[in-house]
C-alpha cells in the first residue's frame, strides 16, 4: 500500500497495479476500464508516489499473477539479473533522470535492455514528458536484418502497405509499384489480406515474391494472416519471408487472438527453416495496440499502457524483424483524441525500444476519433525525431481495405527531408541503381530506363 498527498488531499494506492493505473496520463480506455485516476490531483499524487518506487519492487510484485499468466512467467523467468545490476539501486524517478543523462549512451542502453521488465519501462514512461520520451528513445538503436538492415541511427524505414478490399492482385501490384517509385518499402511489403484462406494467402505470397525476385529488391514481404495460416502456407511450400501475428500482454489476450507462446515459437521455427534471409534471420513481424486487452476483457484491471508494454516482452522473446504499434486503430473508446494518440505513440515507441525492440508505429486514427491528419503530422515529426524504426506508407494515407487514416508515401518523403533521414542502406543503394533516386537519396523523376515504370505500364494494360 502506498500513500501520497497532492492539493491537500491524502491518497492511498492499494498496490503497484493500482499505482501504475492512477499515474497513467488520462485516456478513454482506462476510464472505460474503471482504473483511471479520478482527478488530475490524484494522477499527480500517483506520479509522485511512483517516482519513489524502487525498480527492484517490480521483480517481486507482479501486476498479473505469475501462477495464472504465461506472459508474467516469461517476464520473470527470462529477466537478466546481470544486465539489471547497473540500475538495480535506482527508483523509478532516478531511472528517469539516468535515462536523460549523458551516462545513458546507445551502447549502455543496448546492454541494459534484457534487464528491464515491461512494468519498469511503463512506470518510467508515466513520469516522463513527451520531450523526455523523444530524447531517451533517440539514443537507442535496435538493429535487425533479413534482406536489408533496419534500425541504424539516422535511418527510417517504411512498410509499403498495398491493401485492397478484394485482394485484387492487379490493384495490389499497382500500389506496390507506386510505393516503390516513392522510395518506400524497405521495412517490408506488407499486405493485410481480405481473406484468411490459405490458397488466397499463398497467391499473394507468390505475387509479392515474384516482384521482389524480378527486380532484385533488397526487402521482404509479409501477408499479415494468422500465424497458424502462415505455418500451413509454409508446409505447402509458399515463399514466406516473415511470419506475422497480433500479440498482447496477457495470456488471456493472446488466447483471444488464437495463439500461445508455443505457437509463436512454432511459427518462428517454420520461417527459419526456409532460410530466405540474405543478411540476417529476424523472421517475425508483430503488431500491438493499447486497448486490445480491454476490448477482449483480458486486462485483469491493469491500465492499457502497462499491458501494451508487456506485449513487448512477448515480442522480444522471438527476435522479430519488426514490431508495430497500431496506435490509433482500435478507436476512440481507448484513445479518444489526437492528444491521447500522440502521447500513446510516444510511450509505445520509447518503451519498445527500451526493451530492445525494432519499434515502428502506424501513425493513424479512425474516422470516428477526435483526431485529424494535423495530429498525425505532429506525431510523425516527433517519432521521426525520436528515431522510429519504421512507419506506414499507404496510397494517399487512406487504407481502402481497413478503412482508417494513416501515413502516405508523401509523408515519408516529408519527414525524411525535414529530418535528414535515410533509408535502409541496401534498399537505398538499390533505388539509386535502378534510377528511382539520385545518389543523395532524392527522387530522380521518371527515368526512361526505369524497369518499374515498364512494369507499371504492363499493369495498366
Short mmCIF file of C-alpha atoms in Angstrom, two decimals:
data_model
loop_
_atom_site.label_atom_id
_atom_site.label_comp_id
_atom_site.label_asym_id
_atom_site.label_seq_id
_atom_site.Cartn_x
_atom_site.Cartn_y
_atom_site.Cartn_z
CA UNK A 1 0.00 0.00 0.00
CA UNK A 2 1.36 3.44 -0.99
CA UNK A 3 0.35 6.84 0.38
CA UNK A 4 0.79 10.21 -1.34
CA UNK A 5 -0.52 13.73 -0.98
CA UNK A 6 -1.48 16.39 -3.54
CA UNK A 7 -3.51 19.57 -3.20
CA UNK A 8 -4.06 18.99 0.49
CA UNK A 9 -5.65 15.55 -0.10
CA UNK A 10 -4.10 12.27 1.01
CA UNK A 11 -4.36 9.43 -1.49
CA UNK A 12 -3.91 5.71 -0.87
CA UNK A 13 -2.95 3.24 -3.60
CA UNK A 14 -3.60 -0.37 -2.71
CA UNK A 15 -0.87 -1.99 -4.79
CA UNK A 16 1.56 -1.49 -7.66
CA UNK A 17 -1.10 -2.29 -10.25
CA UNK A 18 -3.34 0.46 -8.91
CA UNK A 19 -0.48 2.93 -8.63
CA UNK A 20 0.56 2.36 -12.26
CA UNK A 21 -3.00 2.88 -13.45
CA UNK A 22 -3.58 6.08 -11.48
CA UNK A 23 -0.23 7.52 -12.64
CA UNK A 24 -1.05 6.94 -16.31
CA UNK A 25 -1.82 10.04 -18.38
CA UNK A 26 -5.55 10.39 -18.96
CA UNK A 27 -7.05 8.22 -21.70
CA UNK A 28 -10.51 7.00 -22.51
CA UNK A 29 -9.68 3.29 -22.28
CA UNK A 30 -8.61 3.49 -18.66
CA UNK A 31 -11.77 5.44 -17.83
CA UNK A 32 -13.82 2.75 -19.56
CA UNK A 33 -12.00 0.08 -17.54
CA UNK A 34 -12.59 1.97 -14.30
CA UNK A 35 -8.90 2.16 -13.42
CA UNK A 36 -8.08 5.80 -14.27
CA UNK A 37 -7.30 8.50 -11.72
CA UNK A 38 -10.47 10.31 -10.66
CA UNK A 39 -8.79 13.73 -10.94
CA UNK A 40 -5.64 15.46 -12.09
CA UNK A 41 -4.64 15.78 -8.44
CA UNK A 42 -4.89 12.04 -7.88
CA UNK A 43 -2.85 11.42 -11.05
CA UNK A 44 -0.17 13.85 -9.84
CA UNK A 45 -0.07 12.16 -6.42
CA UNK A 46 0.29 8.76 -8.08
CA UNK A 47 3.16 10.01 -10.27
CA UNK A 48 4.99 11.35 -7.21
CA UNK A 49 4.48 8.08 -5.36
CA UNK A 50 5.53 6.03 -8.39
CA UNK A 51 8.73 8.03 -8.74
CA UNK A 52 9.78 6.78 -5.29
CA UNK A 53 9.19 3.08 -6.03
CA UNK A 54 12.44 1.07 -6.24
CA UNK A 55 12.93 -0.71 -9.55
CA UNK A 56 13.59 -3.92 -7.59
CA UNK A 57 9.96 -3.93 -6.47
CA UNK A 58 8.83 -4.80 -10.00
CA UNK A 59 10.65 -8.13 -9.66
CA UNK A 60 8.78 -9.12 -6.50
CA UNK A 61 5.30 -7.67 -7.15
CA UNK A 62 3.54 -8.58 -10.39
CA UNK A 63 0.52 -6.84 -11.91
CA UNK A 64 -0.88 -10.10 -13.32
CA UNK A 65 -0.37 -13.25 -11.19
CA UNK A 66 2.64 -15.41 -12.03
CA UNK A 67 0.71 -18.63 -11.39
CA UNK A 68 -2.04 -17.95 -13.92
CA UNK A 69 -0.37 -15.96 -16.70
CA UNK A 70 2.35 -17.22 -19.03
CA UNK A 71 3.37 -13.68 -20.06
CA UNK A 72 4.17 -12.87 -16.43
CA UNK A 73 6.16 -16.10 -16.17
CA UNK A 74 8.05 -15.20 -19.36
CA UNK A 75 8.88 -11.76 -17.95
CA UNK A 76 10.12 -13.06 -14.60
CA UNK A 77 11.82 -16.26 -15.79
CA UNK A 78 13.82 -14.59 -18.59
CA UNK A 79 14.86 -11.50 -16.63
CA UNK A 80 18.59 -10.85 -16.94
CA UNK A 81 19.75 -10.05 -13.41
CA UNK A 82 23.28 -9.28 -14.54
CA UNK A 83 22.10 -6.65 -17.04
CA UNK A 84 19.77 -5.18 -14.40
CA UNK A 85 22.57 -4.79 -11.85
CA UNK A 86 23.69 -1.45 -13.32
CA UNK A 87 20.36 0.22 -12.41
CA UNK A 88 19.19 -2.04 -9.57
CA UNK A 89 19.81 0.69 -6.97
CA UNK A 90 17.53 3.22 -8.69
CA UNK A 91 13.95 4.25 -8.08
CA UNK A 92 11.59 4.94 -10.98
CA UNK A 93 12.34 8.65 -10.66
CA UNK A 94 16.07 8.01 -10.51
CA UNK A 95 15.78 5.81 -13.60
CA UNK A 96 14.09 8.66 -15.49
CA UNK A 97 16.89 11.05 -14.54
CA UNK A 98 19.53 8.50 -15.53
CA UNK A 99 17.91 7.82 -18.92
CA UNK A 100 18.10 11.52 -19.75
CA UNK A 101 21.70 11.84 -18.59
CA UNK A 102 24.86 11.54 -20.66
CA UNK A 103 25.61 8.25 -18.91
CA UNK A 104 22.79 6.55 -20.82
CA UNK A 105 24.56 6.11 -24.15
CA UNK A 106 23.47 3.98 -27.08
CA UNK A 107 25.83 1.14 -26.19
CA UNK A 108 24.93 1.23 -22.48
CA UNK A 109 21.20 1.14 -23.23
CA UNK A 110 21.68 -1.79 -25.61
CA UNK A 111 23.37 -3.85 -22.89
CA UNK A 112 20.74 -2.83 -20.35
CA UNK A 113 17.58 -3.85 -22.21
CA UNK A 114 17.47 -7.55 -21.14
CA UNK A 115 17.43 -6.38 -17.51
CA UNK A 116 14.41 -4.10 -17.89
CA UNK A 117 10.95 -5.55 -17.34
CA UNK A 118 7.96 -4.10 -19.18
CA UNK A 119 6.50 -2.79 -15.93
CA UNK A 120 9.71 -0.86 -15.24
CA UNK A 121 9.57 0.67 -18.71
CA UNK A 122 5.87 1.52 -18.37
CA UNK A 123 6.43 3.06 -14.95
CA UNK A 124 9.23 5.36 -16.01
CA UNK A 125 7.33 6.44 -19.13
CA UNK A 126 4.39 7.56 -16.98
CA UNK A 127 6.50 10.19 -15.20
CA UNK A 128 8.15 11.46 -18.39
CA UNK A 129 7.07 14.39 -20.53
CA UNK A 130 6.65 13.93 -24.28
CA UNK A 131 10.04 15.52 -24.93
CA UNK A 132 11.64 13.09 -22.45
CA UNK A 133 10.19 10.16 -24.39
CA UNK A 134 11.64 11.55 -27.62
CA UNK A 135 15.09 12.30 -26.22
CA UNK A 136 15.54 8.98 -24.44
CA UNK A 137 14.27 6.90 -27.37
CA UNK A 138 16.53 8.75 -29.81
CA UNK A 139 19.58 7.33 -28.01
CA UNK A 140 18.51 3.73 -28.61
CA UNK A 141 19.44 1.82 -31.76
CA UNK A 142 17.92 -1.62 -32.31
CA UNK A 143 19.26 -3.23 -35.49
CA UNK A 144 17.55 -6.17 -37.22
CA UNK A 145 18.17 -7.87 -40.56
CA UNK A 146 16.56 -10.10 -43.15
CA UNK A 147 17.28 -8.87 -46.70
CA UNK A 148 18.28 -5.41 -45.59
CA UNK A 149 19.48 -3.75 -42.39
CA UNK A 150 16.82 -1.94 -40.38
CA UNK A 151 17.17 0.38 -37.38
CA UNK A 152 20.53 2.06 -37.95
CA UNK A 153 20.88 5.51 -36.41
CA UNK A 154 19.87 8.28 -38.80
CA UNK A 155 17.68 5.98 -40.87
CA UNK A 156 13.93 5.35 -41.01
CA UNK A 157 12.24 2.57 -42.96
CA UNK A 158 8.72 2.35 -44.40
CA UNK A 159 6.31 -0.54 -44.60
CA UNK A 160 4.68 -0.41 -48.02
CA UNK A 161 1.03 -1.33 -47.30
CA UNK A 162 -0.75 -2.02 -50.62
CA UNK A 163 -4.06 -3.32 -49.24
CA UNK A 164 -7.07 -3.99 -51.46
CA UNK A 165 -10.65 -4.71 -50.30
CA UNK A 166 -10.96 -7.78 -52.56
CA UNK A 167 -7.29 -8.87 -52.65
CA UNK A 168 -7.23 -7.94 -56.33
CA UNK A 169 -3.67 -8.74 -57.40
CA UNK A 170 -3.56 -6.09 -60.12
CA UNK A 171 -4.64 -3.40 -57.66
CA UNK A 172 -2.13 -4.60 -55.06
CA UNK A 173 0.68 -4.74 -57.61
CA UNK A 174 -0.10 -1.21 -58.80
CA UNK A 175 0.14 0.08 -55.23
CA UNK A 176 3.43 -1.77 -54.74
CA UNK A 177 4.93 -0.15 -57.83
CA UNK A 178 3.56 3.25 -56.75
CA UNK A 179 5.16 2.91 -53.33
CA UNK A 180 8.50 1.73 -54.69
CA UNK A 181 8.58 4.71 -57.06
CA UNK A 182 8.30 6.95 -54.00
CA UNK A 183 11.18 5.11 -52.33
CA UNK A 184 9.05 3.19 -49.82
CA UNK A 185 9.17 -0.48 -48.88
CA UNK A 186 12.49 -1.05 -47.13
CA UNK A 187 10.85 -2.27 -43.91
CA UNK A 188 8.53 -4.74 -45.63
CA UNK A 189 5.95 -5.03 -48.37
CA UNK A 190 3.13 -5.99 -46.03
CA UNK A 191 -0.40 -6.87 -47.15
CA UNK A 192 -3.41 -7.13 -44.83
CA UNK A 193 -5.44 -9.77 -46.69
CA UNK A 194 -9.20 -9.57 -47.06
CA UNK A 195 -9.33 -13.38 -46.87
CA UNK A 196 -7.69 -15.82 -44.48
CA UNK A 197 -7.96 -18.69 -46.95
CA UNK A 198 -4.60 -20.48 -47.31
CA UNK A 199 -4.92 -20.60 -51.08
CA UNK A 200 -5.60 -16.86 -51.34
CA UNK A 201 -2.75 -16.12 -48.92
CA UNK A 202 -0.39 -18.26 -50.99
CA UNK A 203 -1.37 -16.41 -54.18
CA UNK A 204 -0.46 -13.09 -52.56
CA UNK A 205 2.82 -14.50 -51.25
CA UNK A 206 3.73 -15.78 -54.70
CA UNK A 207 2.90 -12.42 -56.30
CA UNK A 208 4.99 -10.34 -53.88
CA UNK A 209 7.83 -12.85 -54.06
CA UNK A 210 7.79 -12.57 -57.87
CA UNK A 211 8.02 -8.76 -57.70
CA UNK A 212 10.91 -8.91 -55.21
CA UNK A 213 12.80 -11.51 -57.25
CA UNK A 214 12.09 -9.90 -60.64
CA UNK A 215 13.52 -6.55 -59.62
CA UNK A 216 16.06 -7.96 -57.11
CA UNK A 217 14.68 -5.74 -54.34
CA UNK A 218 16.55 -5.98 -51.03
CA UNK A 219 13.40 -6.15 -48.93
CA UNK A 220 10.96 -8.72 -47.56
CA UNK A 221 7.28 -9.45 -47.93
CA UNK A 222 4.63 -10.40 -45.42
CA UNK A 223 0.96 -11.30 -45.71
CA UNK A 224 -0.49 -10.44 -42.32
CA UNK A 225 -2.50 -13.58 -41.75
CA UNK A 226 -2.76 -15.64 -38.57
CA UNK A 227 0.45 -17.42 -37.54
CA UNK A 228 -1.17 -20.84 -37.98
CA UNK A 229 -2.15 -19.92 -41.55
CA UNK A 230 1.45 -18.90 -42.25
CA UNK A 231 2.65 -22.24 -40.86
CA UNK A 232 0.23 -24.09 -43.13
CA UNK A 233 1.35 -22.00 -46.11
CA UNK A 234 4.98 -22.87 -45.33
CA UNK A 235 4.05 -26.55 -45.14
CA UNK A 236 2.54 -26.20 -48.62
CA UNK A 237 5.74 -24.68 -50.00
CA UNK A 238 4.73 -21.00 -50.05
CA UNK A 239 7.53 -18.37 -50.16
CA UNK A 240 7.06 -16.90 -46.66
CA UNK A 241 9.62 -14.30 -45.60
CA UNK A 242 8.12 -13.03 -42.34
CA UNK A 243 5.55 -14.67 -40.07
CA UNK A 244 3.04 -12.19 -38.66
CA UNK A 245 0.89 -12.19 -35.53
CA UNK A 246 -1.01 -9.71 -33.39
CA UNK A 247 0.05 -10.20 -29.78
CA UNK A 248 -0.83 -8.82 -26.35
CA UNK A 249 0.38 -8.50 -22.79
CA UNK A 250 -1.65 -11.23 -21.08
CA UNK A 251 -2.19 -14.94 -21.65
CA UNK A 252 -5.93 -14.34 -21.95
CA UNK A 253 -5.49 -11.70 -24.65
CA UNK A 254 -3.19 -13.93 -26.69
CA UNK A 255 -5.75 -16.72 -26.32
CA UNK A 256 -8.36 -14.38 -27.79
CA UNK A 257 -6.04 -13.98 -30.78
CA UNK A 258 -5.87 -17.77 -31.02
CA UNK A 259 -2.19 -18.05 -30.10
CA UNK A 260 0.06 -19.28 -27.32
CA UNK A 261 3.76 -18.70 -26.74
CA UNK A 262 4.44 -22.20 -28.08
CA UNK A 263 2.53 -21.46 -31.29
CA UNK A 264 4.61 -18.31 -31.81
CA UNK A 265 7.77 -20.40 -31.44
CA UNK A 266 6.41 -22.89 -33.95
CA UNK A 267 5.82 -20.07 -36.43
CA UNK A 268 9.32 -18.69 -35.96
CA UNK A 269 10.89 -22.13 -36.34
CA UNK A 270 8.92 -22.72 -39.54
CA UNK A 271 10.08 -19.44 -41.07
CA UNK A 272 13.69 -20.02 -40.02
CA UNK A 273 13.63 -23.43 -41.70
CA UNK A 274 13.17 -21.74 -45.11
CA UNK A 275 16.44 -19.79 -44.79
CA UNK A 276 15.17 -17.00 -47.05
CA UNK A 277 17.08 -14.14 -45.42
CA UNK A 278 20.24 -12.89 -47.10
CA UNK A 279 21.79 -10.62 -44.45
CA UNK A 280 20.02 -11.87 -41.30
CA UNK A 281 17.43 -14.20 -39.81
CA UNK A 282 14.93 -11.97 -37.97
CA UNK A 283 11.75 -13.57 -39.33
CA UNK A 284 8.87 -12.35 -37.13
CA UNK A 285 6.58 -9.33 -37.51
CA UNK A 286 4.34 -8.42 -34.56
CA UNK A 287 1.62 -5.80 -34.18
CA UNK A 288 0.18 -4.45 -30.94
CA UNK A 289 -2.06 -1.64 -29.74
CA UNK A 290 -3.18 -0.02 -26.50
CA UNK A 291 -6.69 -1.10 -25.53
CA UNK A 292 -6.70 -4.55 -27.14
CA UNK A 293 -6.68 -6.30 -23.75
CA UNK A 294 -9.66 -4.32 -22.52
CA UNK A 295 -11.59 -4.97 -25.72
CA UNK A 296 -11.07 -8.71 -25.15
CA UNK A 297 -11.91 -8.48 -21.41
CA UNK A 298 -8.40 -9.75 -20.73
CA UNK A 299 -6.92 -6.78 -18.87
CA UNK A 300 -7.06 -8.01 -15.23
CA UNK A 301 -7.70 -4.47 -14.02
CA UNK A 302 -4.34 -3.27 -15.36
CA UNK A 303 -4.07 0.01 -17.28
CA UNK A 304 -3.80 -0.28 -21.05
CA UNK A 305 -0.33 1.24 -21.43
CA UNK A 306 1.26 -1.17 -18.95
CA UNK A 307 -0.37 -4.10 -20.73
CA UNK A 308 0.83 -2.77 -24.08
CA UNK A 309 4.39 -2.72 -22.76
CA UNK A 310 4.00 -6.30 -21.51
CA UNK A 311 3.25 -7.28 -25.12
CA UNK A 312 6.76 -6.11 -25.97
CA UNK A 313 8.19 -8.73 -23.61
CA UNK A 314 6.42 -11.34 -25.70
CA UNK A 315 7.75 -9.81 -28.91
CA UNK A 316 11.39 -9.59 -27.89
CA UNK A 317 11.45 -13.27 -26.92
CA UNK A 318 11.15 -14.17 -30.63
CA UNK A 319 13.73 -11.71 -32.01
CA UNK A 320 11.45 -10.01 -34.56
CA UNK A 321 12.48 -8.01 -37.59
CA UNK A 322 9.67 -5.51 -36.93
CA UNK A 323 7.24 -4.57 -34.15
CA UNK A 324 4.46 -2.13 -34.92
CA UNK A 325 2.14 -0.33 -32.52
CA UNK A 326 -1.02 0.41 -34.50
CA UNK A 327 -1.57 3.29 -32.16
CA UNK A 328 -4.89 4.89 -33.14
CA UNK A 329 -6.50 1.97 -34.96
CA UNK A 330 -8.61 0.47 -32.17
CA UNK A 331 -10.69 3.62 -31.84
CA UNK A 332 -11.74 6.48 -29.55
CA UNK A 333 -13.06 4.11 -26.89
CA UNK A 334 -9.39 3.57 -25.96
CA UNK A 335 -7.60 6.67 -27.28
CA UNK A 336 -10.19 9.39 -27.62
CA UNK A 337 -8.47 12.20 -29.48
CA UNK A 338 -5.30 13.40 -31.15
CA UNK A 339 -3.69 14.34 -27.83
CA UNK A 340 -4.14 10.83 -26.44
CA UNK A 341 -2.97 9.19 -29.67
CA UNK A 342 0.18 11.33 -29.78
CA UNK A 343 1.03 10.52 -26.18
CA UNK A 344 0.39 6.80 -26.65
CA UNK A 345 2.53 6.65 -29.78
CA UNK A 346 5.48 8.26 -28.00
CA UNK A 347 5.05 5.95 -24.97
CA UNK A 348 4.86 2.82 -27.09
CA UNK A 349 7.88 3.74 -29.17
CA UNK A 350 10.02 4.62 -26.15
CA UNK A 351 9.03 1.53 -24.14
CA UNK A 352 9.51 -0.81 -27.09
CA UNK A 353 12.98 0.48 -27.90
CA UNK A 354 13.96 0.50 -24.22
CA UNK A 355 13.12 -3.21 -24.12
CA UNK A 356 15.30 -3.81 -27.18
CA UNK A 357 12.71 -3.93 -29.96
CA UNK A 358 12.82 -2.61 -33.56
CA UNK A 359 9.86 -0.35 -32.86
CA UNK A 360 7.69 1.14 -35.58
CA UNK A 361 4.39 2.97 -35.39
CA UNK A 362 1.32 3.06 -37.58
CA UNK A 363 0.61 6.76 -37.06
CA UNK A 364 -3.12 6.50 -37.53
CA UNK A 365 -6.68 7.20 -36.46
CA UNK A 366 -10.17 6.03 -37.28
CA UNK A 367 -12.73 8.34 -38.81
CA UNK A 368 -14.87 8.46 -35.65
CA UNK A 369 -11.98 9.64 -33.41
CA UNK A 370 -11.48 13.27 -32.41
CA UNK A 371 -8.31 13.45 -34.47
CA UNK A 372 -7.19 14.53 -37.92
CA UNK A 373 -4.15 14.49 -40.20
CA UNK A 374 -2.65 17.55 -38.46
CA UNK A 375 -2.42 15.47 -35.28
CA UNK A 376 -0.69 12.74 -37.24
CA UNK A 377 1.77 15.29 -38.65
CA UNK A 378 2.78 16.16 -35.09
CA UNK A 379 3.25 12.53 -34.09
CA UNK A 380 5.11 11.75 -37.32
CA UNK A 381 7.63 14.53 -36.76
CA UNK A 382 8.10 13.64 -33.08
CA UNK A 383 8.60 9.94 -33.81
CA UNK A 384 10.97 10.76 -36.66
CA UNK A 385 12.97 12.89 -34.22
CA UNK A 386 12.87 10.03 -31.69
CA UNK A 387 14.41 7.58 -34.17
CA UNK A 388 11.37 5.50 -35.04
CA UNK A 389 12.38 2.30 -36.83
CA UNK A 390 9.63 2.45 -39.45
CA UNK A 391 6.27 3.97 -40.35
CA UNK A 392 3.49 3.05 -42.79
CA UNK A 393 3.36 4.01 -46.45
CA UNK A 394 -0.21 3.85 -47.78
CA UNK A 395 -1.52 5.32 -51.05
CA UNK A 396 -2.98 8.70 -50.12
CA UNK A 397 -2.73 7.78 -46.41
CA UNK A 398 -6.22 6.23 -46.75
CA UNK A 399 -6.41 2.46 -46.37
CA UNK A 400 -9.31 1.42 -48.59
CA UNK A 401 -9.49 -2.08 -47.12
CA UNK A 402 -9.16 -1.40 -43.37
CA UNK A 403 -10.96 1.97 -43.58
CA UNK A 404 -8.66 4.09 -41.44
CA UNK A 405 -6.27 7.01 -41.93
CA UNK A 406 -2.50 6.57 -41.69
CA UNK A 407 0.61 8.00 -43.37
CA UNK A 408 1.31 8.20 -47.09
CA UNK A 409 4.30 7.75 -49.37
CA UNK A 410 4.48 11.56 -49.47
CA UNK A 411 4.56 11.74 -45.66
CA UNK A 412 7.64 9.52 -45.66
CA UNK A 413 9.34 11.83 -48.17
CA UNK A 414 8.45 14.82 -45.99
CA UNK A 415 9.82 13.50 -42.72
CA UNK A 416 12.99 12.20 -44.37
CA UNK A 417 13.59 15.61 -45.95
CA UNK A 418 12.74 17.51 -42.76
CA UNK A 419 14.98 15.41 -40.50
CA UNK A 420 17.66 14.18 -42.92
CA UNK A 421 16.71 10.52 -42.52
CA UNK A 422 17.98 7.86 -44.91
CA UNK A 423 16.51 4.50 -45.89
CA UNK A 424 17.96 1.08 -45.11
CA UNK A 425 21.39 1.10 -46.80
CA UNK A 426 20.85 -1.88 -49.12
CA UNK A 427 17.47 -0.54 -50.25
CA UNK A 428 18.82 2.97 -50.76
CA UNK A 429 21.61 1.64 -52.95
CA UNK A 430 19.08 -0.37 -55.00
CA UNK A 431 16.84 2.67 -55.55
CA UNK A 432 19.81 4.64 -56.89
CA UNK A 433 20.97 1.73 -59.06
CA UNK A 434 17.63 1.40 -60.89
CA UNK A 435 17.14 5.18 -61.16
CA UNK A 436 14.30 5.81 -58.70
CA UNK A 437 16.56 8.14 -56.67
CA UNK A 438 19.76 10.02 -57.29
CA UNK A 439 22.93 9.42 -55.30
CA UNK A 440 21.69 11.71 -52.49
CA UNK A 441 18.55 9.65 -51.96
CA UNK A 442 16.14 12.16 -53.53
CA UNK A 443 13.59 11.04 -56.12
CA UNK A 444 15.06 11.25 -59.61
CA UNK A 445 11.79 11.55 -61.53
CA UNK A 446 10.54 9.32 -64.33
CA UNK A 447 13.74 7.99 -65.88
CA UNK A 448 13.10 6.34 -69.28
CA UNK A 449 15.02 3.16 -68.46
CA UNK A 450 13.42 2.54 -65.09
CA UNK A 451 12.17 -1.10 -65.06
CA UNK A 452 9.47 -0.27 -62.53
CA UNK A 453 7.87 2.14 -64.99
CA UNK A 454 7.73 -0.59 -67.62
CA UNK A 455 6.07 -2.89 -65.12
CA UNK A 456 3.57 -0.16 -64.26
CA UNK A 457 2.67 0.14 -67.94
CA UNK A 458 2.19 -3.64 -68.11
CA UNK A 459 -0.21 -3.45 -65.18
CA UNK A 460 -2.15 -0.58 -66.75
CA UNK A 461 -2.54 -2.60 -69.93
#
